[in-house]
Amino acid sequence: MKTHSKESQVNSIAKPIKLGMDEASVGDDLQRYFGLTLGRDEDSDSHHYLYSAVALTVRDRLVERWRATRDRYMEQNPKRVAYLSLEFLMGRALNNAVLNLDLEAQMRAVLQQYACELEDVNAEELDAGLGNGGLGRLAACFLDSCASLQLPVTGYGIRYEYGMFHQKIKNGYQVEYPDHWLRNGNPWEIESPENARSVKFFGHTEYYLDQNGKERARWVSTNDVLAVPYDVPVPGYQNGTVNTLRLWKSEATDEFNLDEFNAGSYTDAVAAKNLAEQITMVLYPNDASENGKELRLRQQYFLSSASLQDVLHRWVKRNGNGKDFSNFSAKNCFQLNDTHPTVAIAELMRLLMDDYFLEWDDAWAITQKTMAYTNHTLLPEALEMWPVSLFKTLLPRILDIIYEINARFLIQVAQRYPGDVERQRRMSIIEEGDNPKVRMAYLAIVGSFSVNGVAALHTKLLKAGLFNDFYELWPEKFNNKTNGVTPRRWLAHCNPSLKALITDTIGNDWTSDLDHLEKLKPFAQNKEFRDRWIDVKHSCKIKLAELVKSKCDVQFNPNMLFDVQVKRIHEYKRQLLNVLHVIHLYDRITRGDTEGMQPRSVLIGGKAAPGYAMAKTIIKLINNVAAIVNKDPRCQDWLKVAFLPDYKVTSMEIICPATELSEQISTAGKEASGTGNMKFMMNGALTIGTLDGANIEILEAVGEDNFFLFGLDAEQVQEARSSYDPNLIIETDKEFARVMHLVESGHFNQFEPGVFDAVSASIRSRDDAWITAADFRSYVDAQKKVALAYQDRESWTVKSILNTASSGRFSSDRTISEYNRDIWSRDE
Ligand code: M8P
């Protein structure tokens, strides 16, 4: 009998260890990590080592479940999903893991012995800021829901060395600083060099005849870059499942550029390694506009190729000699998070044909049955179009394949619409012209079986507008998946006192089925419950006021209405409209017209893309207005204004529990969904908003008595454009004219003449795409209704409770169940 076969060794390593989850076991492990692994003693007065020891203690328990989950998936062999995304905005991991592993009570007890609170330990962790905003945070919420629903979904992304930049405010202006988030190490990743893949760039296509005399292609003379995976555990909510987020880091292969540099010097060759390592160096900080940089396309292809190779490798390993892909599409699905990883469609074709020798038709059938595309934006400036010339040098073989996909597709269009040459031109994946471009969204639609928008209105507009030709051709591909957010992070973790009140009142089923929050509705009529609700909100407001004091040196008054807008700074999101209202309140206060006014503390936060001048000027305006308002003694009891610097996931965890009024005021038709709106609602804020994105569904869920609706709808916005005359609107609205006068007279920029000229010019422009002036009056009137409603605190609290109680639909568990039902489980 062979007792030391490789297999039995592996088995014994994999044997379940069963780490204790009780206070004593957790305490012993923590002590060992702190004292031995890290070599610290009680005198060490930094919380940093304690954080590391806690993280290692928790990590062991994650890894245990991670392996069990992997084994289970291996055994059950379910259909797998790879969620491909250039962004995963994870934020902090420790508290999430503690909550999901149900370790909180034990950990708190253990930390007492170190005279330390769990919160102090959590505070040591830097945010994993590997995303810009909503799109990246959505990916993170989705991973949480997939693990919580025990779905075999792996996230694939990039391990950026530098995440989203840090924002500081200097003299009112945004200044960017690099986010070197890995500088203290990262306990949540496990490097897996044995699973590294090689990714090709440059070179050219070579055709050859195989043994059977068939012509085949191969991509040769390439510059290869190594993709090394770093795996991050994604725990489900108290269910023993731990899924994986696999992040790729680029490294130079040892042979990197050897040929080229053979003639030159060794040191040049080594220095050239930088080029490979640059690929995963930094996250591009644009949230809504393409900047067309070559390095970005390299990132996209790098992620796509490495991830597909990973999935194919696993398939081949499991399915014998590597030739049989007949069942592949029944067992695999790729969800493309916007067009950013869309080059994966051509890459899958390449791998199946060039590496696994499938014929075009077979490869295409597999591709079209496994790829699914989510669109997140209608903004034309965000639509990715890569120059053909760039593809030609960087990814020549991929360009061949895209051309072939397009040629075959256009034949289909011609057959369906004979003689309609104009339609063929419109629908072509290649935009012709002096500088021809690849339309990535069209490639995504043509190559996939599912195309979804992220809120009902958004999907409707996609079908009617941007993708109308494709909708006519393939109506069955199109579907809606309204976004959601994870109630674990965005309620249970970030608002422990509300969590306790809710659980005390209706039990704790809501944490895994958020529809149970409905059961709160009758309690809205209960005075005692309302008082407790008010107390919770008040305590959260005190915490936010402390944050604002420490970061902005502005004293918010927790007895005032907390009015909040936090999100990326963009003209379509209309932070400008918010400031105009603030200026209007300031104007009223300084005129002594405070009748019916509600004292408020207004918070605005968010980052501007570094190259987006107008967004940066808007930040400057908010800061200058805040400075004038906050130092004016007449405003003291009525109005406080602050711009919170460096808005990120961790800030939102303090902000959303404390918010009473959620500002969702984008130009209708522009915000695809929004997800901050959902986090605020869950935490009992009322929304003031336009009929845009998911606001519409929030309004439907909560009812119009519990929502402050204003502004033109998407259709009216379109109609208004042709005859839009903002100057006339301003002239005929005295209060608006006064606001404009304050901005244009230099009242907020006495020593910096002209800095806001561009802002006022944009408001006054007939071409203002965001038609800010059109909604000013309706917004100000809606804000008056807010003020009035808030003054009846009992009825406001009823509305607040009803908002939380109606937010069940906006759990990402619901969203993911729908992805799973309609897209990922689809039979062929
Ligand atoms: C577009 C880019 C285009 C080019 C280069 C980089 C880019 C990075 C991001 C985006 C982008 O679309 N970003 C978005 S879409 N950010 C968002 O928050 C959006 O997705 C959310 C999730 O679906 C929606 O809730 C938002 O409404 C939408 O704007």
Short mmCIF file of N, CA, C and O in Angstrom, two decimals, residues 378-481:
data_model
loop_
_atom_site.label_atom_id
_atom_site.label_comp_id
_atom_site.label_asym_id
_atom_site.label_seq_id
_atom_site.Cartn_x
_atom_site.Cartn_y
_atom_site.Cartn_z
N LEU A 378 -25.37 56.16 -20.73
CA LEU A 378 -25.81 56.64 -22.04
C LEU A 378 -25.00 57.85 -22.50
O LEU A 378 -25.17 58.34 -23.60
N LEU A 379 -24.13 58.33 -21.62
CA LEU A 379 -23.39 59.54 -21.98
C LEU A 379 -22.50 59.26 -23.20
O LEU A 379 -21.67 58.35 -23.16
N PRO A 380 -22.65 60.04 -24.26
CA PRO A 380 -21.86 59.77 -25.47
C PRO A 380 -20.35 59.85 -25.21
O PRO A 380 -19.59 59.07 -25.79
N GLU A 381 -19.95 60.73 -24.29
CA GLU A 381 -18.51 60.86 -24.06
C GLU A 381 -17.91 59.66 -23.33
O GLU A 381 -16.69 59.51 -23.25
N ALA A 382 -18.78 58.79 -22.80
CA ALA A 382 -18.27 57.61 -22.10
C ALA A 382 -18.21 56.38 -23.02
O ALA A 382 -17.72 55.34 -22.61
N LEU A 383 -18.70 56.52 -24.23
CA LEU A 383 -18.72 55.36 -25.12
C LEU A 383 -17.31 55.10 -25.66
O LEU A 383 -16.68 55.96 -26.26
N GLU A 384 -16.86 53.90 -25.45
CA GLU A 384 -15.49 53.59 -25.80
C GLU A 384 -15.35 53.31 -27.29
O GLU A 384 -16.04 52.46 -27.84
N MET A 385 -14.43 54.02 -27.90
CA MET A 385 -14.11 53.84 -29.32
C MET A 385 -12.59 53.85 -29.42
O MET A 385 -11.98 54.90 -29.22
N TRP A 386 -12.01 52.72 -29.74
CA TRP A 386 -10.55 52.69 -29.85
C TRP A 386 -10.14 52.81 -31.31
O TRP A 386 -10.70 52.13 -32.18
N PRO A 387 -9.14 53.64 -31.59
CA PRO A 387 -8.66 53.78 -32.97
C PRO A 387 -8.18 52.43 -33.52
O PRO A 387 -7.47 51.70 -32.83
N VAL A 388 -8.60 52.14 -34.72
CA VAL A 388 -8.15 50.93 -35.40
C VAL A 388 -6.62 50.91 -35.45
O VAL A 388 -5.98 49.86 -35.27
N SER A 389 -6.02 52.09 -35.65
CA SER A 389 -4.56 52.16 -35.77
C SER A 389 -3.87 51.67 -34.49
O SER A 389 -2.81 51.02 -34.55
N LEU A 390 -4.49 51.94 -33.35
CA LEU A 390 -3.92 51.49 -32.08
C LEU A 390 -4.01 49.96 -31.96
O LEU A 390 -3.03 49.29 -31.57
N PHE A 391 -5.18 49.44 -32.32
CA PHE A 391 -5.35 47.98 -32.32
C PHE A 391 -4.31 47.34 -33.23
O PHE A 391 -3.74 46.30 -32.92
N LYS A 392 -4.10 47.97 -34.37
CA LYS A 392 -3.22 47.37 -35.38
C LYS A 392 -1.82 47.14 -34.83
O LYS A 392 -1.21 46.11 -35.09
N THR A 393 -1.30 48.07 -34.07
CA THR A 393 0.04 47.86 -33.53
C THR A 393 0.03 47.06 -32.24
O THR A 393 0.82 46.15 -32.06
N LEU A 394 -0.91 47.38 -31.36
CA LEU A 394 -0.89 46.77 -30.02
C LEU A 394 -1.44 45.34 -30.03
O LEU A 394 -0.89 44.45 -29.37
N LEU A 395 -2.55 45.13 -30.77
CA LEU A 395 -3.25 43.83 -30.72
C LEU A 395 -3.63 43.38 -32.13
O LEU A 395 -4.82 43.20 -32.43
N PRO A 396 -2.62 43.18 -33.00
CA PRO A 396 -2.93 42.95 -34.42
C PRO A 396 -3.83 41.74 -34.66
O PRO A 396 -4.74 41.79 -35.47
N ARG A 397 -3.58 40.67 -33.95
CA ARG A 397 -4.39 39.46 -34.16
C ARG A 397 -5.84 39.69 -33.73
O ARG A 397 -6.78 39.18 -34.35
N ILE A 398 -6.01 40.47 -32.67
CA ILE A 398 -7.36 40.78 -32.17
C ILE A 398 -8.10 41.63 -33.20
O ILE A 398 -9.30 41.44 -33.44
N LEU A 399 -7.37 42.54 -33.84
CA LEU A 399 -8.02 43.37 -34.87
C LEU A 399 -8.49 42.51 -36.04
O LEU A 399 -9.61 42.69 -36.53
N ASP A 400 -7.67 41.55 -36.46
CA ASP A 400 -8.11 40.62 -37.53
C ASP A 400 -9.46 40.03 -37.17
O ASP A 400 -10.38 39.96 -37.99
N ILE A 401 -9.55 39.57 -35.95
CA ILE A 401 -10.77 38.86 -35.52
C ILE A 401 -11.96 39.82 -35.45
O ILE A 401 -13.07 39.49 -35.87
N ILE A 402 -11.71 41.04 -34.97
CA ILE A 402 -12.81 42.02 -34.92
C ILE A 402 -13.31 42.32 -36.33
O ILE A 402 -14.53 42.39 -36.57
N TYR A 403 -12.39 42.46 -37.27
CA TYR A 403 -12.79 42.69 -38.66
C TYR A 403 -13.66 41.54 -39.18
O TYR A 403 -14.66 41.75 -39.85
N GLU A 404 -13.25 40.34 -38.87
CA GLU A 404 -13.99 39.17 -39.34
C GLU A 404 -15.38 39.10 -38.69
O GLU A 404 -16.37 38.81 -39.36
N ILE A 405 -15.43 39.39 -37.39
CA ILE A 405 -16.74 39.42 -36.70
C ILE A 405 -17.63 40.43 -37.39
O ILE A 405 -18.81 40.18 -37.67
N ASN A 406 -17.06 41.59 -37.68
CA ASN A 406 -17.85 42.67 -38.29
C ASN A 406 -18.33 42.30 -39.69
O ASN A 406 -19.49 42.52 -40.04
N ALA A 407 -17.42 41.71 -40.49
CA ALA A 407 -17.79 41.34 -41.86
C ALA A 407 -18.97 40.37 -41.84
O ALA A 407 -19.96 40.54 -42.56
N ARG A 408 -18.89 39.37 -40.99
CA ARG A 408 -19.98 38.38 -40.91
C ARG A 408 -21.26 39.01 -40.38
O ARG A 408 -22.36 38.69 -40.83
N PHE A 409 -21.09 39.91 -39.41
CA PHE A 409 -22.27 40.59 -38.85
C PHE A 409 -22.96 41.45 -39.91
O PHE A 409 -24.18 41.42 -40.05
N LEU A 410 -22.16 42.18 -40.68
CA LEU A 410 -22.77 43.08 -41.68
C LEU A 410 -23.49 42.30 -42.78
O LEU A 410 -24.47 42.79 -43.34
N ILE A 411 -23.03 41.10 -43.04
CA ILE A 411 -23.77 40.25 -44.00
C ILE A 411 -25.16 39.94 -43.44
O ILE A 411 -26.17 40.03 -44.14
N GLN A 412 -25.19 39.64 -42.15
CA GLN A 412 -26.47 39.36 -41.49
C GLN A 412 -27.41 40.57 -41.58
O GLN A 412 -28.59 40.43 -41.86
N VAL A 413 -26.83 41.75 -41.34
CA VAL A 413 -27.64 42.97 -41.41
C VAL A 413 -28.17 43.17 -42.82
O VAL A 413 -29.34 43.50 -43.03
N ALA A 414 -27.29 42.92 -43.81
CA ALA A 414 -27.69 43.11 -45.20
C ALA A 414 -28.79 42.14 -45.60
O ALA A 414 -29.71 42.49 -46.35
N GLN A 415 -28.70 40.92 -45.07
CA GLN A 415 -29.75 39.94 -45.38
C GLN A 415 -31.07 40.34 -44.75
O GLN A 415 -32.13 40.19 -45.35
N ARG A 416 -31.00 40.85 -43.56
CA ARG A 416 -32.23 41.21 -42.85
C ARG A 416 -32.84 42.51 -43.41
O ARG A 416 -34.05 42.67 -43.46
N TYR A 417 -31.99 43.45 -43.80
CA TYR A 417 -32.46 44.74 -44.34
C TYR A 417 -31.83 44.98 -45.70
O TYR A 417 -30.94 45.84 -45.85
N PRO A 418 -32.28 44.25 -46.71
CA PRO A 418 -31.62 44.35 -48.03
C PRO A 418 -31.65 45.80 -48.55
O PRO A 418 -32.67 46.47 -48.44
N GLY A 419 -30.52 46.23 -49.00
CA GLY A 419 -30.43 47.55 -49.62
C GLY A 419 -30.30 48.70 -48.64
O GLY A 419 -30.06 49.84 -49.04
N ASP A 420 -30.42 48.41 -47.36
CA ASP A 420 -30.35 49.49 -46.36
C ASP A 420 -28.88 49.75 -45.98
O ASP A 420 -28.42 49.37 -44.90
N VAL A 421 -28.19 50.41 -46.90
CA VAL A 421 -26.75 50.63 -46.72
C VAL A 421 -26.48 51.56 -45.54
O VAL A 421 -25.50 51.41 -44.80
N GLU A 422 -27.38 52.51 -45.37
CA GLU A 422 -27.23 53.47 -44.29
C GLU A 422 -27.25 52.75 -42.94
O GLU A 422 -26.47 53.04 -42.04
N ARG A 423 -28.14 51.77 -42.83
CA ARG A 423 -28.23 51.01 -41.58
C ARG A 423 -26.94 50.20 -41.35
O ARG A 423 -26.43 50.13 -40.23
N GLN A 424 -26.40 49.63 -42.43
CA GLN A 424 -25.15 48.88 -42.29
C GLN A 424 -24.03 49.80 -41.79
O GLN A 424 -23.24 49.41 -40.94
N ARG A 425 -24.00 51.00 -42.32
CA ARG A 425 -22.98 51.95 -41.90
C ARG A 425 -23.15 52.30 -40.42
O ARG A 425 -22.20 52.33 -39.65
N ARG A 426 -24.44 52.54 -40.06
CA ARG A 426 -24.73 52.89 -38.66
C ARG A 426 -24.36 51.76 -37.70
O ARG A 426 -23.87 52.01 -36.61
N MET A 427 -24.62 50.53 -38.11
CA MET A 427 -24.46 49.41 -37.18
C MET A 427 -23.06 48.80 -37.20
O MET A 427 -22.75 47.96 -36.34
N SER A 428 -22.24 49.21 -38.12
CA SER A 428 -20.91 48.61 -38.24
C SER A 428 -20.10 48.75 -36.94
O SER A 428 -20.15 49.80 -36.28
N ILE A 429 -19.40 47.70 -36.59
CA ILE A 429 -18.54 47.75 -35.39
C ILE A 429 -17.39 48.73 -35.63
O ILE A 429 -16.84 49.30 -34.69
N ILE A 430 -17.07 48.94 -36.90
CA ILE A 430 -16.02 49.90 -37.23
C ILE A 430 -16.66 51.21 -37.71
O ILE A 430 -17.43 51.21 -38.66
N GLU A 431 -16.34 52.29 -37.03
CA GLU A 431 -16.78 53.60 -37.50
C GLU A 431 -15.77 54.07 -38.54
O GLU A 431 -14.58 54.22 -38.25
N GLU A 432 -16.26 54.23 -39.76
CA GLU A 432 -15.33 54.61 -40.84
C GLU A 432 -15.03 56.10 -40.77
O GLU A 432 -15.72 56.86 -40.11
N GLY A 433 -13.98 56.53 -41.46
CA GLY A 433 -13.59 57.94 -41.44
C GLY A 433 -12.09 58.04 -41.60
O GLY A 433 -11.42 57.04 -41.89
N ASP A 434 -11.56 59.26 -41.43
CA ASP A 434 -10.12 59.45 -41.57
C ASP A 434 -9.36 58.62 -40.54
O ASP A 434 -8.25 58.15 -40.78
N ASN A 435 -9.98 58.53 -39.37
CA ASN A 435 -9.35 57.80 -38.28
C ASN A 435 -10.34 56.74 -37.79
O ASN A 435 -11.02 56.95 -36.79
N PRO A 436 -10.44 55.62 -38.49
CA PRO A 436 -11.48 54.65 -38.16
C PRO A 436 -11.35 54.12 -36.73
O PRO A 436 -10.23 54.02 -36.20
N LYS A 437 -12.51 53.79 -36.16
CA LYS A 437 -12.50 53.40 -34.74
C LYS A 437 -13.33 52.14 -34.52
O LYS A 437 -14.29 51.87 -35.25
N VAL A 438 -12.97 51.40 -33.48
CA VAL A 438 -13.75 50.23 -33.07
C VAL A 438 -14.78 50.69 -32.04
O VAL A 438 -14.41 51.25 -31.01
N ARG A 439 -16.06 50.45 -32.35
CA ARG A 439 -17.12 50.82 -31.40
C ARG A 439 -17.30 49.65 -30.44
O ARG A 439 -17.92 48.63 -30.77
N MET A 440 -16.77 49.81 -29.24
CA MET A 440 -16.72 48.67 -28.31
C MET A 440 -18.12 48.22 -27.89
O MET A 440 -18.35 47.02 -27.69
N ALA A 441 -19.05 49.15 -27.76
CA ALA A 441 -20.40 48.75 -27.34
C ALA A 441 -21.05 47.87 -28.39
O ALA A 441 -21.75 46.90 -28.06
N TYR A 442 -20.81 48.17 -29.66
CA TYR A 442 -21.40 47.35 -30.71
C TYR A 442 -20.77 45.97 -30.74
O TYR A 442 -21.45 44.96 -30.93
N LEU A 443 -19.47 45.92 -30.54
CA LEU A 443 -18.80 44.62 -30.44
C LEU A 443 -19.42 43.81 -29.30
O LEU A 443 -19.68 42.61 -29.44
N ALA A 444 -19.67 44.50 -28.18
CA ALA A 444 -20.25 43.81 -27.02
C ALA A 444 -21.64 43.26 -27.33
O ALA A 444 -21.98 42.14 -26.94
N ILE A 445 -22.44 44.04 -28.04
CA ILE A 445 -23.81 43.58 -28.35
C ILE A 445 -23.76 42.41 -29.33
O ILE A 445 -24.45 41.40 -29.15
N VAL A 446 -22.94 42.56 -30.36
CA VAL A 446 -22.88 41.52 -31.40
C VAL A 446 -22.36 40.21 -30.82
O VAL A 446 -22.83 39.13 -31.18
N GLY A 447 -21.41 40.30 -29.88
CA GLY A 447 -20.75 39.09 -29.39
C GLY A 447 -21.43 38.43 -28.20
O GLY A 447 -20.92 37.43 -27.69
N SER A 448 -22.54 38.99 -27.73
CA SER A 448 -23.11 38.41 -26.50
C SER A 448 -24.57 38.03 -26.66
O SER A 448 -25.23 38.44 -27.61
N PHE A 449 -25.08 37.22 -25.73
CA PHE A 449 -26.49 36.79 -25.81
C PHE A 449 -27.40 37.65 -24.96
O PHE A 449 -28.61 37.56 -25.06
N SER A 450 -26.79 38.49 -24.09
CA SER A 450 -27.60 39.31 -23.20
C SER A 450 -27.01 40.71 -23.13
O SER A 450 -25.80 40.88 -23.00
N VAL A 451 -27.88 41.70 -23.24
CA VAL A 451 -27.48 43.10 -23.07
C VAL A 451 -28.44 43.69 -22.06
O VAL A 451 -29.65 43.67 -22.27
N ASN A 452 -27.88 44.17 -20.94
CA ASN A 452 -28.81 44.75 -19.96
C ASN A 452 -28.43 46.15 -19.54
O ASN A 452 -27.26 46.52 -19.50
N GLY A 453 -29.47 46.94 -19.26
CA GLY A 453 -29.30 48.23 -18.62
C GLY A 453 -29.46 48.07 -17.13
O GLY A 453 -29.77 46.96 -16.65
N VAL A 454 -29.26 49.16 -16.36
CA VAL A 454 -29.16 49.04 -14.91
C VAL A 454 -30.31 49.68 -14.14
O VAL A 454 -30.27 49.75 -12.91
N ALA A 455 -31.32 50.18 -14.85
CA ALA A 455 -32.57 50.62 -14.23
C ALA A 455 -33.62 50.65 -15.34
O ALA A 455 -33.25 50.68 -16.53
N ALA A 456 -34.89 50.62 -14.97
CA ALA A 456 -35.95 50.49 -15.98
C ALA A 456 -35.87 51.59 -17.03
O ALA A 456 -35.89 51.32 -18.24
N LEU A 457 -35.75 52.85 -16.58
CA LEU A 457 -35.70 53.95 -17.55
C LEU A 457 -34.48 53.82 -18.46
O LEU A 457 -34.56 54.02 -19.67
N HIS A 458 -33.36 53.50 -17.84
CA HIS A 458 -32.11 53.37 -18.59
C HIS A 458 -32.25 52.33 -19.69
O HIS A 458 -31.86 52.57 -20.84
N THR A 459 -32.80 51.18 -19.36
CA THR A 459 -32.96 50.12 -20.36
C THR A 459 -33.92 50.56 -21.47
O THR A 459 -33.66 50.32 -22.66
N LYS A 460 -34.98 51.25 -21.07
CA LYS A 460 -35.93 51.75 -22.06
C LYS A 460 -35.25 52.72 -23.02
O LYS A 460 -35.42 52.65 -24.24
N LEU A 461 -34.44 53.61 -22.45
CA LEU A 461 -33.75 54.60 -23.31
C LEU A 461 -32.70 53.93 -24.21
O LEU A 461 -32.49 54.37 -25.35
N LEU A 462 -32.05 52.88 -23.69
CA LEU A 462 -31.08 52.16 -24.53
C LEU A 462 -31.78 51.57 -25.75
O LEU A 462 -31.28 51.66 -26.88
N LYS A 463 -32.94 50.96 -25.50
CA LYS A 463 -33.67 50.30 -26.59
C LYS A 463 -34.19 51.33 -27.59
O LYS A 463 -34.21 51.07 -28.79
N ALA A 464 -34.63 52.47 -27.07
CA ALA A 464 -35.26 53.46 -27.96
C ALA A 464 -34.23 54.33 -28.67
O ALA A 464 -34.50 54.86 -29.75
N GLY A 465 -33.05 54.47 -28.06
CA GLY A 465 -32.08 55.42 -28.61
C GLY A 465 -30.80 54.77 -29.07
O GLY A 465 -30.74 54.14 -30.13
N LEU A 466 -29.79 54.86 -28.21
CA LEU A 466 -28.43 54.43 -28.51
C LEU A 466 -28.35 53.08 -29.24
O LEU A 466 -27.62 52.94 -30.22
N PHE A 467 -29.10 52.08 -28.76
CA PHE A 467 -28.99 50.72 -29.33
C PHE A 467 -30.23 50.33 -30.12
O PHE A 467 -30.50 49.14 -30.31
N ASN A 468 -30.97 51.32 -30.60
CA ASN A 468 -32.25 51.00 -31.23
C ASN A 468 -32.13 50.04 -32.41
O ASN A 468 -32.92 49.11 -32.55
N ASP A 469 -31.13 50.27 -33.27
CA ASP A 469 -30.95 49.38 -34.43
C ASP A 469 -30.75 47.94 -33.97
O ASP A 469 -31.26 47.00 -34.58
N PHE A 470 -29.98 47.79 -32.91
CA PHE A 470 -29.68 46.44 -32.41
C PHE A 470 -30.90 45.83 -31.73
O PHE A 470 -31.14 44.63 -31.82
N TYR A 471 -31.68 46.68 -31.07
CA TYR A 471 -32.90 46.20 -30.42
C TYR A 471 -33.88 45.69 -31.47
O TYR A 471 -34.54 44.66 -31.29
N GLU A 472 -33.95 46.40 -32.61
CA GLU A 472 -34.85 45.95 -33.68
C GLU A 472 -34.40 44.61 -34.25
O GLU A 472 -35.21 43.76 -34.57
N LEU A 473 -33.09 44.46 -34.34
CA LEU A 473 -32.55 43.22 -34.89
C LEU A 473 -32.70 42.04 -33.92
O LEU A 473 -33.06 40.94 -34.32
N TRP A 474 -32.39 42.30 -32.65
CA TRP A 474 -32.35 41.22 -31.65
C TRP A 474 -33.08 41.63 -30.36
O TRP A 474 -32.44 41.75 -29.30
N PRO A 475 -34.39 41.82 -30.42
CA PRO A 475 -35.09 42.29 -29.21
C PRO A 475 -34.88 41.34 -28.02
O PRO A 475 -34.84 41.79 -26.87
N GLU A 476 -34.71 40.05 -28.31
CA GLU A 476 -34.63 39.06 -27.23
C GLU A 476 -33.36 39.18 -26.40
O GLU A 476 -33.28 38.67 -25.29
N LYS A 477 -32.35 39.87 -26.94
CA LYS A 477 -31.10 40.01 -26.16
C LYS A 477 -31.25 41.01 -25.01
O LYS A 477 -30.50 40.99 -24.04
N PHE A 478 -32.20 41.95 -25.16
CA PHE A 478 -32.23 43.10 -24.24
C PHE A 478 -33.04 42.81 -22.99
O PHE A 478 -34.13 42.27 -23.05
N ASN A 479 -32.49 43.20 -21.85
CA ASN A 479 -33.22 43.05 -20.59
C ASN A 479 -32.74 44.06 -19.56
O ASN A 479 -31.67 44.64 -19.70
N ASN A 480 -33.57 44.25 -18.56
CA ASN A 480 -33.22 45.21 -17.51
C ASN A 480 -32.85 44.48 -16.22
O ASN A 480 -33.47 43.49 -15.86
N LYS A 481 -31.85 45.04 -15.54
CA LYS A 481 -31.52 44.55 -14.21
C LYS A 481 -31.28 45.78 -13.33
O LYS A 481 -30.17 46.34 -13.31
#
